[in-house]
Each structure stands twice: as C-alpha cells, then as structure tokens.
XYZ file of C-alpha atoms in Angstrom:
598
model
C 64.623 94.808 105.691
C 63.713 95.177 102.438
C 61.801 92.259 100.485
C 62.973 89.613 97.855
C 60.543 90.831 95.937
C 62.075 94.352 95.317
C 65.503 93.050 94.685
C 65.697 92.651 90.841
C 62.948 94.852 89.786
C 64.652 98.482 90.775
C 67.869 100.084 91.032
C 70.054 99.232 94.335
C 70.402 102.430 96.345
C 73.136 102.206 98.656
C 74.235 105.527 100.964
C 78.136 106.360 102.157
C 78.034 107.649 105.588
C 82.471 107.057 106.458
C 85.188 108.126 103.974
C 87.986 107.193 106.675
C 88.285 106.767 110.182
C 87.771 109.990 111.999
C 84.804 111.109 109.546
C 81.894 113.136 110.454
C 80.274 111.044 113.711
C 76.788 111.954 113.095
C 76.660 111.138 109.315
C 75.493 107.536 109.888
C 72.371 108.603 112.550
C 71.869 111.645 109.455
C 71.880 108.464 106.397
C 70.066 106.162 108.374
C 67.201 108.660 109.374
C 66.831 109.958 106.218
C 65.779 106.264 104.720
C 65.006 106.022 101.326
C 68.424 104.016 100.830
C 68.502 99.721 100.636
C 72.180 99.457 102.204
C 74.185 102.075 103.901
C 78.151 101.491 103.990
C 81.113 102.965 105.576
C 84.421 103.008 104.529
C 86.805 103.072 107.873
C 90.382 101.823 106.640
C 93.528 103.451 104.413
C 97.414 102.320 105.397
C 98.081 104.480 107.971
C 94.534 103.280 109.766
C 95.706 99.883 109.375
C 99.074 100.719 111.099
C 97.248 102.842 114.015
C 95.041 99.569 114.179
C 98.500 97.397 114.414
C 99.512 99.868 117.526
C 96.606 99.023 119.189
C 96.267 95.737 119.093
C 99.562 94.816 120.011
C 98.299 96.703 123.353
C 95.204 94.724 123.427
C 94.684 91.998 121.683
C 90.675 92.556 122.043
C 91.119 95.438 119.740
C 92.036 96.358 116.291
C 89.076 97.310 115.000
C 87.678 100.750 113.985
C 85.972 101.821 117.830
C 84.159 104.862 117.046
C 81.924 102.740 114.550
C 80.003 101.758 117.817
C 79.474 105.042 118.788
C 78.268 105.449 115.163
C 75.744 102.673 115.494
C 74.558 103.465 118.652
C 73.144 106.893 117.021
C 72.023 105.281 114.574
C 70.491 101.682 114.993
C 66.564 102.734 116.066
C 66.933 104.376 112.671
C 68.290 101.105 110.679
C 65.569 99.297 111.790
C 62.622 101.334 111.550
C 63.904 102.158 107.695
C 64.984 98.349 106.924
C 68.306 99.688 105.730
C 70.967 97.322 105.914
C 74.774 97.897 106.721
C 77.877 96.560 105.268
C 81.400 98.156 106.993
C 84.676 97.712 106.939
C 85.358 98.722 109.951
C 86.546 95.347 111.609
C 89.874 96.197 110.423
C 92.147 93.350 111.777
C 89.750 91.883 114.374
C 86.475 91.753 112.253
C 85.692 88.680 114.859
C 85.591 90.929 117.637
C 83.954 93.940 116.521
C 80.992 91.842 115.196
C 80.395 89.946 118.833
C 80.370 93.575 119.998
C 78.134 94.968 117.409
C 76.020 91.806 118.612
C 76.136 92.958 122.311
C 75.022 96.902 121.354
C 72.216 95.247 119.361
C 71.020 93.720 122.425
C 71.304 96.075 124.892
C 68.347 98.185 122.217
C 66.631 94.923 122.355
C 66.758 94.289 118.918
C 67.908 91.079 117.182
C 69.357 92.005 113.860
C 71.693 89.504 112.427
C 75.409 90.127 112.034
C 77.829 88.411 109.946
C 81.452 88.793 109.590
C 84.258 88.453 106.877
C 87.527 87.474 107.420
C 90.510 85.706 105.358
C 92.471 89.323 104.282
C 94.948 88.838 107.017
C 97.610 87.432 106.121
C 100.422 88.481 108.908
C 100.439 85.177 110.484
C 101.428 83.518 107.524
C 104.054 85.748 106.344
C 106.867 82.993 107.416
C 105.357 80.361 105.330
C 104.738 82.254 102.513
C 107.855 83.365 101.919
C 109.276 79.507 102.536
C 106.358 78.531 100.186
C 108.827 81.325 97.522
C 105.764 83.430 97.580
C 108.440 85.892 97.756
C 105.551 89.222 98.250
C 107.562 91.518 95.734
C 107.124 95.030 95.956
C 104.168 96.516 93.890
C 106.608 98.967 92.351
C 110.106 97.618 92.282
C 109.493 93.694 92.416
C 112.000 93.513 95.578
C 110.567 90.695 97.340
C 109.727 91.277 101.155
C 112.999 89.464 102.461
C 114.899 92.863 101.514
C 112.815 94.547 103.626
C 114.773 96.150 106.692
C 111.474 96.546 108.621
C 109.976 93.681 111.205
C 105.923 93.700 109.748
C 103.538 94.765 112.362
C 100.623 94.232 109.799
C 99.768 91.947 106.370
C 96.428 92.247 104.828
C 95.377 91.210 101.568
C 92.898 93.166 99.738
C 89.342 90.905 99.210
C 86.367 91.463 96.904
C 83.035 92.059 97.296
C 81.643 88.687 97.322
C 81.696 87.888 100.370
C 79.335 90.245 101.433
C 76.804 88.964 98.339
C 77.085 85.767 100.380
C 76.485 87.350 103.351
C 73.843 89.367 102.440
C 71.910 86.657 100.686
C 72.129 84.539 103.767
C 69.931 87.418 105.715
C 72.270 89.093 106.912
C 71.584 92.607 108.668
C 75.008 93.698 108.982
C 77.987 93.082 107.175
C 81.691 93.538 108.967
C 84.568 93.041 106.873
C 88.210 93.784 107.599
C 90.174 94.815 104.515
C 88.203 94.543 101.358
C 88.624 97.183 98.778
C 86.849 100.404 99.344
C 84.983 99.995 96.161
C 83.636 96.467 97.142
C 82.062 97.753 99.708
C 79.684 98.244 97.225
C 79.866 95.845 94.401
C 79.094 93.160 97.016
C 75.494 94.562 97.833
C 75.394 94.902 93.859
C 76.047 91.521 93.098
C 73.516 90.458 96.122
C 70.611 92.789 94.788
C 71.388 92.113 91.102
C 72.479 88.108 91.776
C 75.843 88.830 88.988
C 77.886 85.912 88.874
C 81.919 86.663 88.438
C 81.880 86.303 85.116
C 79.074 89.890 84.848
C 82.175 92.061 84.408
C 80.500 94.852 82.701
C 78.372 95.067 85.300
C 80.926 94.533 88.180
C 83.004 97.400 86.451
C 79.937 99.746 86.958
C 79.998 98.761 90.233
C 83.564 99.403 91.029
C 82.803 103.058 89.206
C 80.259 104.096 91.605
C 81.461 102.719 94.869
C 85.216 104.116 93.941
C 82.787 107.659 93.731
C 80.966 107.708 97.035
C 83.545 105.060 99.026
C 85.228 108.972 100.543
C 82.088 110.549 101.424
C 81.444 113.910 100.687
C 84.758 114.610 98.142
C 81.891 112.991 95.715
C 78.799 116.351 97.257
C 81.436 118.898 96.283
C 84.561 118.224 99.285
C 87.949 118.745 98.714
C 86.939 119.978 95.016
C 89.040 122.732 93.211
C 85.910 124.716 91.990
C 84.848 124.500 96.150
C 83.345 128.309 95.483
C 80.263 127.273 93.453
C 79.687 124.411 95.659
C 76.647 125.700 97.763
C 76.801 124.771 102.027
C 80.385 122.821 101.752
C 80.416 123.467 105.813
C 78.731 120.436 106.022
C 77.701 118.599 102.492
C 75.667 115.597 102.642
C 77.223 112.473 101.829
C 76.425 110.243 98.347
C 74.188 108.256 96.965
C 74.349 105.386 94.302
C 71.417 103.960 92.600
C 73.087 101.216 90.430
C 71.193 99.209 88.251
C 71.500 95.659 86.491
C 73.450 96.857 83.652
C 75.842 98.136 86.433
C 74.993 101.996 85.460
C 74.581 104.271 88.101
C 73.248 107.440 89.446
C 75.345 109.204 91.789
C 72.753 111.659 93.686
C 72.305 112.624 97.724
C 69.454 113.920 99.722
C 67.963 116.919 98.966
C 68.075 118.700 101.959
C 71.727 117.951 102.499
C 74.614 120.719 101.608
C 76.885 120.143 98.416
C 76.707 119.369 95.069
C 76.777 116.209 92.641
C 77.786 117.346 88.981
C 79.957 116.364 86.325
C 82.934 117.705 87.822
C 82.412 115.758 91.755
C 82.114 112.634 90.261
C 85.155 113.109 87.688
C 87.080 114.212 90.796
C 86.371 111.182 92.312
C 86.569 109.087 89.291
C 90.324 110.094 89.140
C 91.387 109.924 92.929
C 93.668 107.977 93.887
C 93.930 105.234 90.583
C 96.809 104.796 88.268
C 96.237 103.164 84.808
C 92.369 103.871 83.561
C 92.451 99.837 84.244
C 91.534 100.166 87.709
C 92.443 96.521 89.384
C 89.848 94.785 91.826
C 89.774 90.963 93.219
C 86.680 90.942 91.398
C 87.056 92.630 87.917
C 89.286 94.779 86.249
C 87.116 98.309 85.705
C 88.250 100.010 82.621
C 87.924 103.822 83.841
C 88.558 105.399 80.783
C 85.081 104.005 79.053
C 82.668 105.325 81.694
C 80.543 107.803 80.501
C 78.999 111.007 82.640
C 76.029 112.380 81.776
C 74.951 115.439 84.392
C 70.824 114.639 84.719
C 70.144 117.505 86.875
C 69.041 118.382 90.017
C 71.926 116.444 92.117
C 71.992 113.576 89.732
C 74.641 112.533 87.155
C 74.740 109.008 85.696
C 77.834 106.858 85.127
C 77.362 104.562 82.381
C 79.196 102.043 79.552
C 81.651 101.186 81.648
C 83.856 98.347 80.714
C 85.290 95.412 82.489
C 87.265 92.569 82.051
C 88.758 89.835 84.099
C 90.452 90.559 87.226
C 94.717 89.778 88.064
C 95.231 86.461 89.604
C 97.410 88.647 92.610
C 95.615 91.180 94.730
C 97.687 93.679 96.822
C 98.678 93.102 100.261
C 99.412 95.912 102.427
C 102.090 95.739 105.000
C 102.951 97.936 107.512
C 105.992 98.268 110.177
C 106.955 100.596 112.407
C 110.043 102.382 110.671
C 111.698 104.488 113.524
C 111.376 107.645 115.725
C 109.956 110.930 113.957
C 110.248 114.416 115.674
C 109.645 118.106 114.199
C 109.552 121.411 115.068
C 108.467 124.954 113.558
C 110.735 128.036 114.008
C 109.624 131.671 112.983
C 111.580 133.252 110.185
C 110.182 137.599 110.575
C 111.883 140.898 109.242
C 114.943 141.149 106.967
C 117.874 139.018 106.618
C 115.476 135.888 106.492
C 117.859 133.512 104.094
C 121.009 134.399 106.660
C 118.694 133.106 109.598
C 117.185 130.094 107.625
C 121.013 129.422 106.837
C 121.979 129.684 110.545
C 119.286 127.190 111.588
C 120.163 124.677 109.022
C 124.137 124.870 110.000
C 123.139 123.787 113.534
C 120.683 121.001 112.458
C 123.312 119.402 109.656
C 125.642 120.128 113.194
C 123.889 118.083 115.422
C 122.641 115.725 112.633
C 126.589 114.868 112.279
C 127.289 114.782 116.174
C 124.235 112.426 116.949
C 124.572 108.801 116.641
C 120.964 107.065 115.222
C 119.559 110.289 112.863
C 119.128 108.374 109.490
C 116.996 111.244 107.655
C 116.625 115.144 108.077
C 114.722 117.976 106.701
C 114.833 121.942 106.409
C 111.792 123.089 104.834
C 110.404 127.032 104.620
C 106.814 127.656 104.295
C 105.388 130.214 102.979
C 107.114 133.788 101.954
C 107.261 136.899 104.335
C 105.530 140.742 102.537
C 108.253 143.189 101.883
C 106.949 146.202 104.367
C 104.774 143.913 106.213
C 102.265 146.132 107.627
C 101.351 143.161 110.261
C 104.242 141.280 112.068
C 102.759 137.521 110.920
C 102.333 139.270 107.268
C 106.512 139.379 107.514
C 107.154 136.188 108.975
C 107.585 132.486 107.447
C 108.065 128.985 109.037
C 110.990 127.176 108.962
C 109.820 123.473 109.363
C 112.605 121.178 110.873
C 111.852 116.985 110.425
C 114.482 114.491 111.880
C 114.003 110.752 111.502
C 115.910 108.267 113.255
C 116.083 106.197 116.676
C 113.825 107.492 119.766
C 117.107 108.461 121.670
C 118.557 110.328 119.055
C 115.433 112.455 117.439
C 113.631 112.405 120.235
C 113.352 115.000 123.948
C 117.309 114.976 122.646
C 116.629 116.572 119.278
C 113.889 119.040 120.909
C 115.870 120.083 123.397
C 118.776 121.083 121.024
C 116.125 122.908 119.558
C 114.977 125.047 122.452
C 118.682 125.684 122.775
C 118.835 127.756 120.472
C 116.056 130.618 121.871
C 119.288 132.808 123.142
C 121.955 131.823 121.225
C 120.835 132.283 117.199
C 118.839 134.825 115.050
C 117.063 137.394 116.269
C 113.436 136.932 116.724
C 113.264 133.460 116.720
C 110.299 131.749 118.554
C 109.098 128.359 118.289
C 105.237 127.582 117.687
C 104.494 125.023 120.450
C 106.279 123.348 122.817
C 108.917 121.026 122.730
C 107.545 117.295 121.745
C 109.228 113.694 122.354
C 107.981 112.765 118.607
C 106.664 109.678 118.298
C 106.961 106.485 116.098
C 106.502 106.410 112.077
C 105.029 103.771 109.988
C 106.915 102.213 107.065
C 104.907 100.920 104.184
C 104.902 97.797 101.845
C 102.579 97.149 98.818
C 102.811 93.381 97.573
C 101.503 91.150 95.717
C 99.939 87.887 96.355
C 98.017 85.142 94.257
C 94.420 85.272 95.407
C 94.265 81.639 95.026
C 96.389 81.710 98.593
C 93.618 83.520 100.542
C 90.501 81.689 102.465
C 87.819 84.451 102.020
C 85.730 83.242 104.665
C 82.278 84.592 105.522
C 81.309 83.909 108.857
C 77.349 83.947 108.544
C 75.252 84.839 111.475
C 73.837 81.211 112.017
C 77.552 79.966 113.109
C 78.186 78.060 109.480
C 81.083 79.488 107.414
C 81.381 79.588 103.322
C 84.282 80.224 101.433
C 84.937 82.360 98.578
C 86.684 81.221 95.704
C 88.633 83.618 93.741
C 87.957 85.962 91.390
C 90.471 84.617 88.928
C 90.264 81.061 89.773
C 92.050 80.084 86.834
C 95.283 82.244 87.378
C 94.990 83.842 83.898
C 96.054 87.443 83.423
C 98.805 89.137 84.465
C 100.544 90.866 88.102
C 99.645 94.047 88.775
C 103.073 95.958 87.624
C 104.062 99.406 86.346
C 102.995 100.254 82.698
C 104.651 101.696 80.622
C 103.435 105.127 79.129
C 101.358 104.999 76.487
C 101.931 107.044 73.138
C 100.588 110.390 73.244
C 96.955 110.988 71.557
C 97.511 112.844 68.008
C 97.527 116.636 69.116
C 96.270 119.728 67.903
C 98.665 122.132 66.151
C 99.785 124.695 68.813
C 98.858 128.294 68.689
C 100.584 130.883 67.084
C 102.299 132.855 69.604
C 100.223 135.825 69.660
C 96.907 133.862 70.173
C 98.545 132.698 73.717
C 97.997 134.625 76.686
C 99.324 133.751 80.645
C 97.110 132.078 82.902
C 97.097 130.342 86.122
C 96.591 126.782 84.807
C 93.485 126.574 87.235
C 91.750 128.894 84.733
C 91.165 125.895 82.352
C 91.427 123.013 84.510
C 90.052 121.547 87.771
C 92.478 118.802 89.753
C 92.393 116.125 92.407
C 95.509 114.306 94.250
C 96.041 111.988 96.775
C 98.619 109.040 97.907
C 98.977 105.898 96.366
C 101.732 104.228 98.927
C 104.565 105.942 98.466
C 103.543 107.466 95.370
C 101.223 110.098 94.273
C 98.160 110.298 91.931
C 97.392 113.840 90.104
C 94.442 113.862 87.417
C 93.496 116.866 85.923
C 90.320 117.439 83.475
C 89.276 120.080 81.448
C 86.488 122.636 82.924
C 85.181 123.147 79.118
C 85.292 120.243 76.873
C 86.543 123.072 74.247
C 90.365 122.577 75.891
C 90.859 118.707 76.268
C 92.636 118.997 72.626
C 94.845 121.585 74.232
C 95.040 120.013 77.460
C 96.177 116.862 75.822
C 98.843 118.147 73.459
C 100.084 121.026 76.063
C 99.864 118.664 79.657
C 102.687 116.300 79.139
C 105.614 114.745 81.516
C 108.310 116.793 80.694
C 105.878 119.760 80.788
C 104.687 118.517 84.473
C 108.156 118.577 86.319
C 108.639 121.502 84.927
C 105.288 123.306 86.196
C 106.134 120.705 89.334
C 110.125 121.123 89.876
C 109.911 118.700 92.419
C 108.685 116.016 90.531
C 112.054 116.245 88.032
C 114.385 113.591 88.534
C 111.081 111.188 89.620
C 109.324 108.388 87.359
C 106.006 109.439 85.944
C 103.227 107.703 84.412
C 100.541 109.592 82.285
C 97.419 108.015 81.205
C 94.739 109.877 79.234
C 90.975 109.384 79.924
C 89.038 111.368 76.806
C 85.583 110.204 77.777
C 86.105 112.712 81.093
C 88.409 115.350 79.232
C 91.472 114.021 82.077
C 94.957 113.095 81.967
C 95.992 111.200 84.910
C 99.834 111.163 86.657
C 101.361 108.660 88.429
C 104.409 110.429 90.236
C 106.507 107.186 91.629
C 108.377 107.595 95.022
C 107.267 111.329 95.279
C 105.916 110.566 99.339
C 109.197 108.245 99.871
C 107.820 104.808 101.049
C 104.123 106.047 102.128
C 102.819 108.646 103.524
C 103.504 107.322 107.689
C 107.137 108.195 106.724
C 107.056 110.799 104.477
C 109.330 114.084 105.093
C 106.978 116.314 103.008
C 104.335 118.412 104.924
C 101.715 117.800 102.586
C 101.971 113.767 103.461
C 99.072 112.720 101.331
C 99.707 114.480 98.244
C 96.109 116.453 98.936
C 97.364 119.674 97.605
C 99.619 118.417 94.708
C 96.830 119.112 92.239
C 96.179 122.254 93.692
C 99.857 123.448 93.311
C 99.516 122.717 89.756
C 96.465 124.959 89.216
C 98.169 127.637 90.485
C 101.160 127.759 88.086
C 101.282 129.718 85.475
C 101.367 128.582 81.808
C 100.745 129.930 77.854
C 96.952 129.140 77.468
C 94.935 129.916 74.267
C 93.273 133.451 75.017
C 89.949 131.855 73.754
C 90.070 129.096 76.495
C 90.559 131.247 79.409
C 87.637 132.257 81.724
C 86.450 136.126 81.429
C-alpha cells in the first residue's frame, strides 16, 4: 500500500467506482486495474437503499448490508493488491459489523491478508425510545414536528457521520475501510484528512474536500452522465468514472483515465457541484463547505480544478434519516389511442374516484396522462398516450383488489383500451423522515482491524452554531436593465442554460447555470421564483428557496414538499426529481437574441 513517505509530499488521488447501489458491477475490477489511484471508494447508500436494507434485515438479521459489493471485490481484489490501492466503502449500510467479517472471509479464501476495519455509531434506531424520553424530540428537518407526530412505526434511524473515522482508520493501517452511513462526501474527506493529517479545525481545507468528493461521490454524472449537453459528451454508453487529486490546500483536480468514455469540463463538475444541495452552505459533521466560493478553472485534457473554497465550522446536529414502511402502493398503465381521448381519460377516472369511494383503506390516488397522441397518427403508438393510475393505501384495499377492478374494465369501458403488463399485487412503500440530532449524542466508533476500538469526538464539540433549518431567501443580486422588447426573441430556455435535479427527501433540488458566462446577468435578473412556477406550473402553490452561486454562473432551487414525504412514497412518475431540470430547459421563454445559440 502506498508508503508514509509519499503521503504529504503529493496530491491524494482517490477513484469513485459506486454512485448507488445497483451501479455498473465491473467499475471497481475497471478502477482497481487501472492503478495509478491511492484510495478507491464507493458510494452504496441513498434513503430508499437504506429502507430496502431495513426490508432485509428484518428477514435476516445477518444482512443489511450492500451484497453485491462482494461480488464487486471479488473482481477486483488481485487488482487492489498488486496496485496498493486502498478502499474505503460505505457499503456496510446497517450491519457494517457483518459485512466486514465477510469481506475478511473473501480475503482469505484469495489468500491474502489485507486488513479490514469497520465504522459504526450512525445507527441510531435502537435508541429512538430513549431519545425521545431524553426530549431529544428528532424534529423534522423541514417543519420542526418532532418524531412523536409521526404516524409511521420506524423501520430504520441513522445518523449521518463524518469522515474521521476513516482518517483513524486509515492511519491505523488499515486496507479497507467499511462504514455504514457517513455522508457521501466523507467518503472522501476522511482519506484527505489521513493523507494530508488536517486536524478539525483545517476547514478550508475540509471544505475542498467536501467539494470534490460531493463531485465524484455519483460516479460518472461527474465524466459527462445524466448531463443536459449529453450530445457533445463523447462514448456516454459507458463513461469512465472520476478522479480527484486533492491537495493540502484542499484544491482539487477532478480528472479520469484516459482511455475511459466521457468527459470532465466545466460544465460536469458544475452539474455535480449543484446536485442535490440547498443553501451554497453545504452542511457536513465535519465542516460547513461554502459552495458558492469554489472556483473552476477547465485545465484541459479531462482536467478541471476546484479551488478557494471556503469553510467554516460545522452545526452541532447532523441529520438522521428515518425510514418506515408507509402502506400498500399499486399502479397500472392504460392506453389512451384515436379520437375522443379526454372522454376516455374522463371515463377511467369516474371509475377509479368510484371505487376509490366504495373501498375501505385507499388513503391517496392518482390519474396521470403521459405524453400527447399526433393528430393523423401515421403509426398506431404515434396516436396513443398512457393514462398512469397510482392508488395508495392498505394491501387489501390497493392491492390484487384494485388490479383486478382494473382488468374489469377490458369489456366494459372505452374502446381500445389495453393495459401494458399484467395485473400486479403492488407492493409496500417507504415513508421518509429527515431529523435532526446533536452530534454530541453519537459514539462514532472505529472498529480497527487489531480488535481495539477509538472513538470520534465530534465535529462541533463545543455545540456552537446553529440547527440545520430552512433559510430564508436571500435578496436578489442587483440586475441588469431588461431588454427592450424588440431585442428579445423566443427560445427554449435550454438554449442558454444547462440544468441538473434530483431529490432532497421529500423535496427537490433544481440548479441551473449559464452555458456562456455572457447570460448569468440575464439569468440572474430573468430566473426568479415567481418566474419558476410559472415556467414550472406545478411548482405554484409550493415553498421555494433560491440561492445564487456567481462564481459558477448558477442559481439554485429548493422546491419544498414537491416529491410529498420522499421519493419511496411519492405519486409523481418522475420520483427523484431527475428530469425536473430538464422540463425547465425545454420551456419556452423571452431570451436576448444575442444570447441565443446560432
């Protein structure tokens, strides 16, 4: 593994090889082969893997951990070792113990004898009970309810740890790192703080940190994946996954191999930057990052550097995530072709509010159409749309009963109709609570590979700063005089700007930057809340935070409540929010003619 001597004399280069669980399999065999990294991690956890993790282990109580990481590390151990690369996952989920005796037994059966140490102390569901009688009430992140009001029984509690325990672990020799719920980002601000020996009080430097491991923590969204200008992005069938080379300032160069598909520019990384946070003050355990000072600067050839970014201390509460199981969830997909489509959609939704009235247990329902038939289709699909039909409720009431209502209908309604698949029992949904807890209550507790334990004080052992609670938004930058009317043309707003969304509980995050620094002071005057419910109608009547990042040309929305209570429950088809942003690039809005791409 690699030598004392090298740490503190060149930049760290840690390697991504797992955005979530379910990523590409061979990615870690592909990192690990490829060498020329220090510390290769994988990020296996989000809520709804933490409630599939809950499901299982209340099967087995051997499991609850992240399985196909073995299968990773089978691929890819002969590699680890002949490159000295070490590993730090998170994939230990809730059973961290277990997964690391059973990393220990793989490692053995290659007849190696790499060292394997294991993190635990984020879960907190066995203490719920005295917590609460301790009037650590767990309020809501959002609406400060505390937990009691919750209707749901918790299935799951984990708190959110820094990253250093893994310094800790790492420093004690450790080959491999297993942690269960840590932030994505400390993933890699742990090996930083091991390589560069930062203390808590380096926040600068931790706040680099944060920046590059909240860039490559999802893989290859940071080589060009899930990135609005996709078509320049060269062999995004399979792009190679990222690279940081962070060094003791805490700047970074985000880069991949070179004979890997995608792309790392100025635009990936800002895309990343802006997935998925709220304020610009992004909030770890271990520092509070201050987004909106990072600077990019594209260095060519696959390499842009993220520098001067600011950090302060971190809140005194970290989130814990909760999950439940919330009820019974079924759906099913009708086919709306021809004329007289509104009359049939009509029909349909007359039976479902029908049966939605004469069944006992049916608590939420949905009628959704997707997508819009041709007039004088010249294909039959090219005149046909979807009518999407969501119940929620108990198992007796939306379950084989509500499907078989459903099938009911094949002789009795609109002509044409058709179902695409069969019909389903549904199955359970997850229910979703963010919290907040002082980090002073947690034991983060490395388990080192020799047997002997060490635990991890705080990042705020003090208690100073503040909860992490709703802002509110801040005054709008001075703006640009607007355009005289004849200088304005109309313009998909994608023309000027790129976009990235995702889920944030049960809310969802939308930034949008400039393509051309030339528009930010257009984007920045024009872009505003009341103009953003009404490019995004269904965002009106919802709470929205803006926040404006000028170092990356962005404005970033929080839209509260828009995925209900999380995206497990959600009615909406696009669950996670991933397409919000690109449903706002393709609405149409007055742009300057000067601004808008030949």
């Amino acid at each position: 593994m690699t030598s004392a001597s090298e740490r503190g004399r060149r930049p760290l280069r840690v390697g991504n090889c797992s955005g979530f669980y379910g990523d590409r399999a061979s990615a870690m065999a592909d990192m690990a082969r490829a060498g020329g990294i220090d510390v290769l991690t994988g990020d296996y956890l989000a809520e709804v893997t933490m409630l599939i993790l809950g499901k299982a282990r209340t099967k087995d109580s051997t499991k609850g951990f992240a399985t196909t990481f073995l299968q990773h590390l089978d691929a890819a151990l002969e590699h680890l070792v002949v490159n000295r690369i070490r590993l730090v996952v998170n994939a230990g989920g809730l059973n961290p113990a277990g997964l690391a005796t059973a990393t220990r037994e793989l490692i053995a059966r290659h007849g190696h004898d790499l060292r394997v140490s294991h993190i635990e102390g984020d879960d907190v569901f066995g203490s719920l009970d005295g917590l609460r009688q301790a009037d650590h009430c767990l309020p809501h992140l959002t609406s400060g309810q505390p937990l009691s009001d919750w209707p749901h029984q918790p299935l799951t509690a984990n708190a959110y740890l820094g990253g250093f325990g893994i310094a800790r672990a790492l420093h004690n020799g450790a080959d491999i790192v297993v942690t269960g719920r840590v932030t994505d980002a400390s993933l890699v601000v742990g090996p930083a703080a091991w390589w560069w020996g930062w203390t808590p009080d380096d926040h600068d430097a931790l706040a680099g940190a944060v920046a590059a491991g909240h860039v490559i923590e999802c893989g290859p969204q940071a080589t060009g994946g899930n990135f609005s200008g996709f078509r320049a992005v060269p062999d995004l069938v399979e792009p190679g996954f990222p690279i940081a080379e962070i060094a003791a300032d805490g700047s970074s160069v985000i880069t991949k191999n070179p004979s890997t598909g995608g792309v790392v520019t100025q635009d990936t990384v800002t895309a990343q930057l802006l997935y998925e946070i709220g304020e610009p003050a992004y909030l770890n355990p271990d520092v509070t990052a201050h987004l909106d000072t990072a600077t990019l600067t594209d260095l060519g050839e696959d390499r842009v550097e993220i520098s001067s970014v600011r950090g302060s201390a971190p809140p005194r509460t970290t989130k814990v995530a909760i999950t439940g199981v919330g009820g019974w969830t079924n759906s099913a997909i009708l086919a709306l072709t021809g004329t007289d489509l509104d009359a049939k959609a009509a029909l349909v939704e007359r039976f479902v509010h029908r049966y939605a009235e004469a069944a006992r247990g049916l608590d939420a329902v949905a009628v959704e159409r997707i997508g819009r038939a041709q007039p004088d289709p010249d294909t039959q699909n090219a005149g046909t749309e979807l009518l999407r039909i969501t119940v929620q409720g108990t198992q007796q009431a939306a379950g084989r009963a509500f499907s078989s209502r459903v099938i009911e209908l094949a002789l009795s309604s609109y002509p044409g109709l058709y179902s695409l698949g069969p019909p389903q029992p549904g199955s359970a949904f997850g229910v979703y609570w963010p919290a907040l807890l002082d980090q002073r209550m947690l034991q983060h507790t490395v388990h080192h590979y020799d047997g002997t334990t060490e635990i991890i004080a705080p990042g705020n052992p003090d208690g100073a700063g503040g909860a992490v609670m709703p802002q509110a938004e801040p005054a709008l930058a001075p703006s640009v005089p607007a355009p005289r009317a004849d200088e304005l043309v109309v313009a998909p707003l994608g023309e000027i700007v790129h976009a990235r969304s995702g889920d944030k509980g049960g809310d969802a995050n939308l930034g949008v930057w400039v393509r051309d620094g030339a528009a930010w002071d257009w984007l920045r005057s024009t872009l505003t809340v009341d103009e953003l419910r009404r490019l995004l109608p269904e965002t009106r009547g919802l709470e929205i935070s803006r926040h404006e990042l000028p170092n990356l040309g962005a404005v970033n929305f929080l839209v509260r409540e828009l995925l209900g209570t999380g995206a497990t429950s959600t009615l909406r088809l696009d669950s996670q929010a991933k397409a919000l942003g690109e449903w706002l690039r393709s609405r149409s809005i007055k742009v300057p003619r000067s601004l808008v791409r030949s």
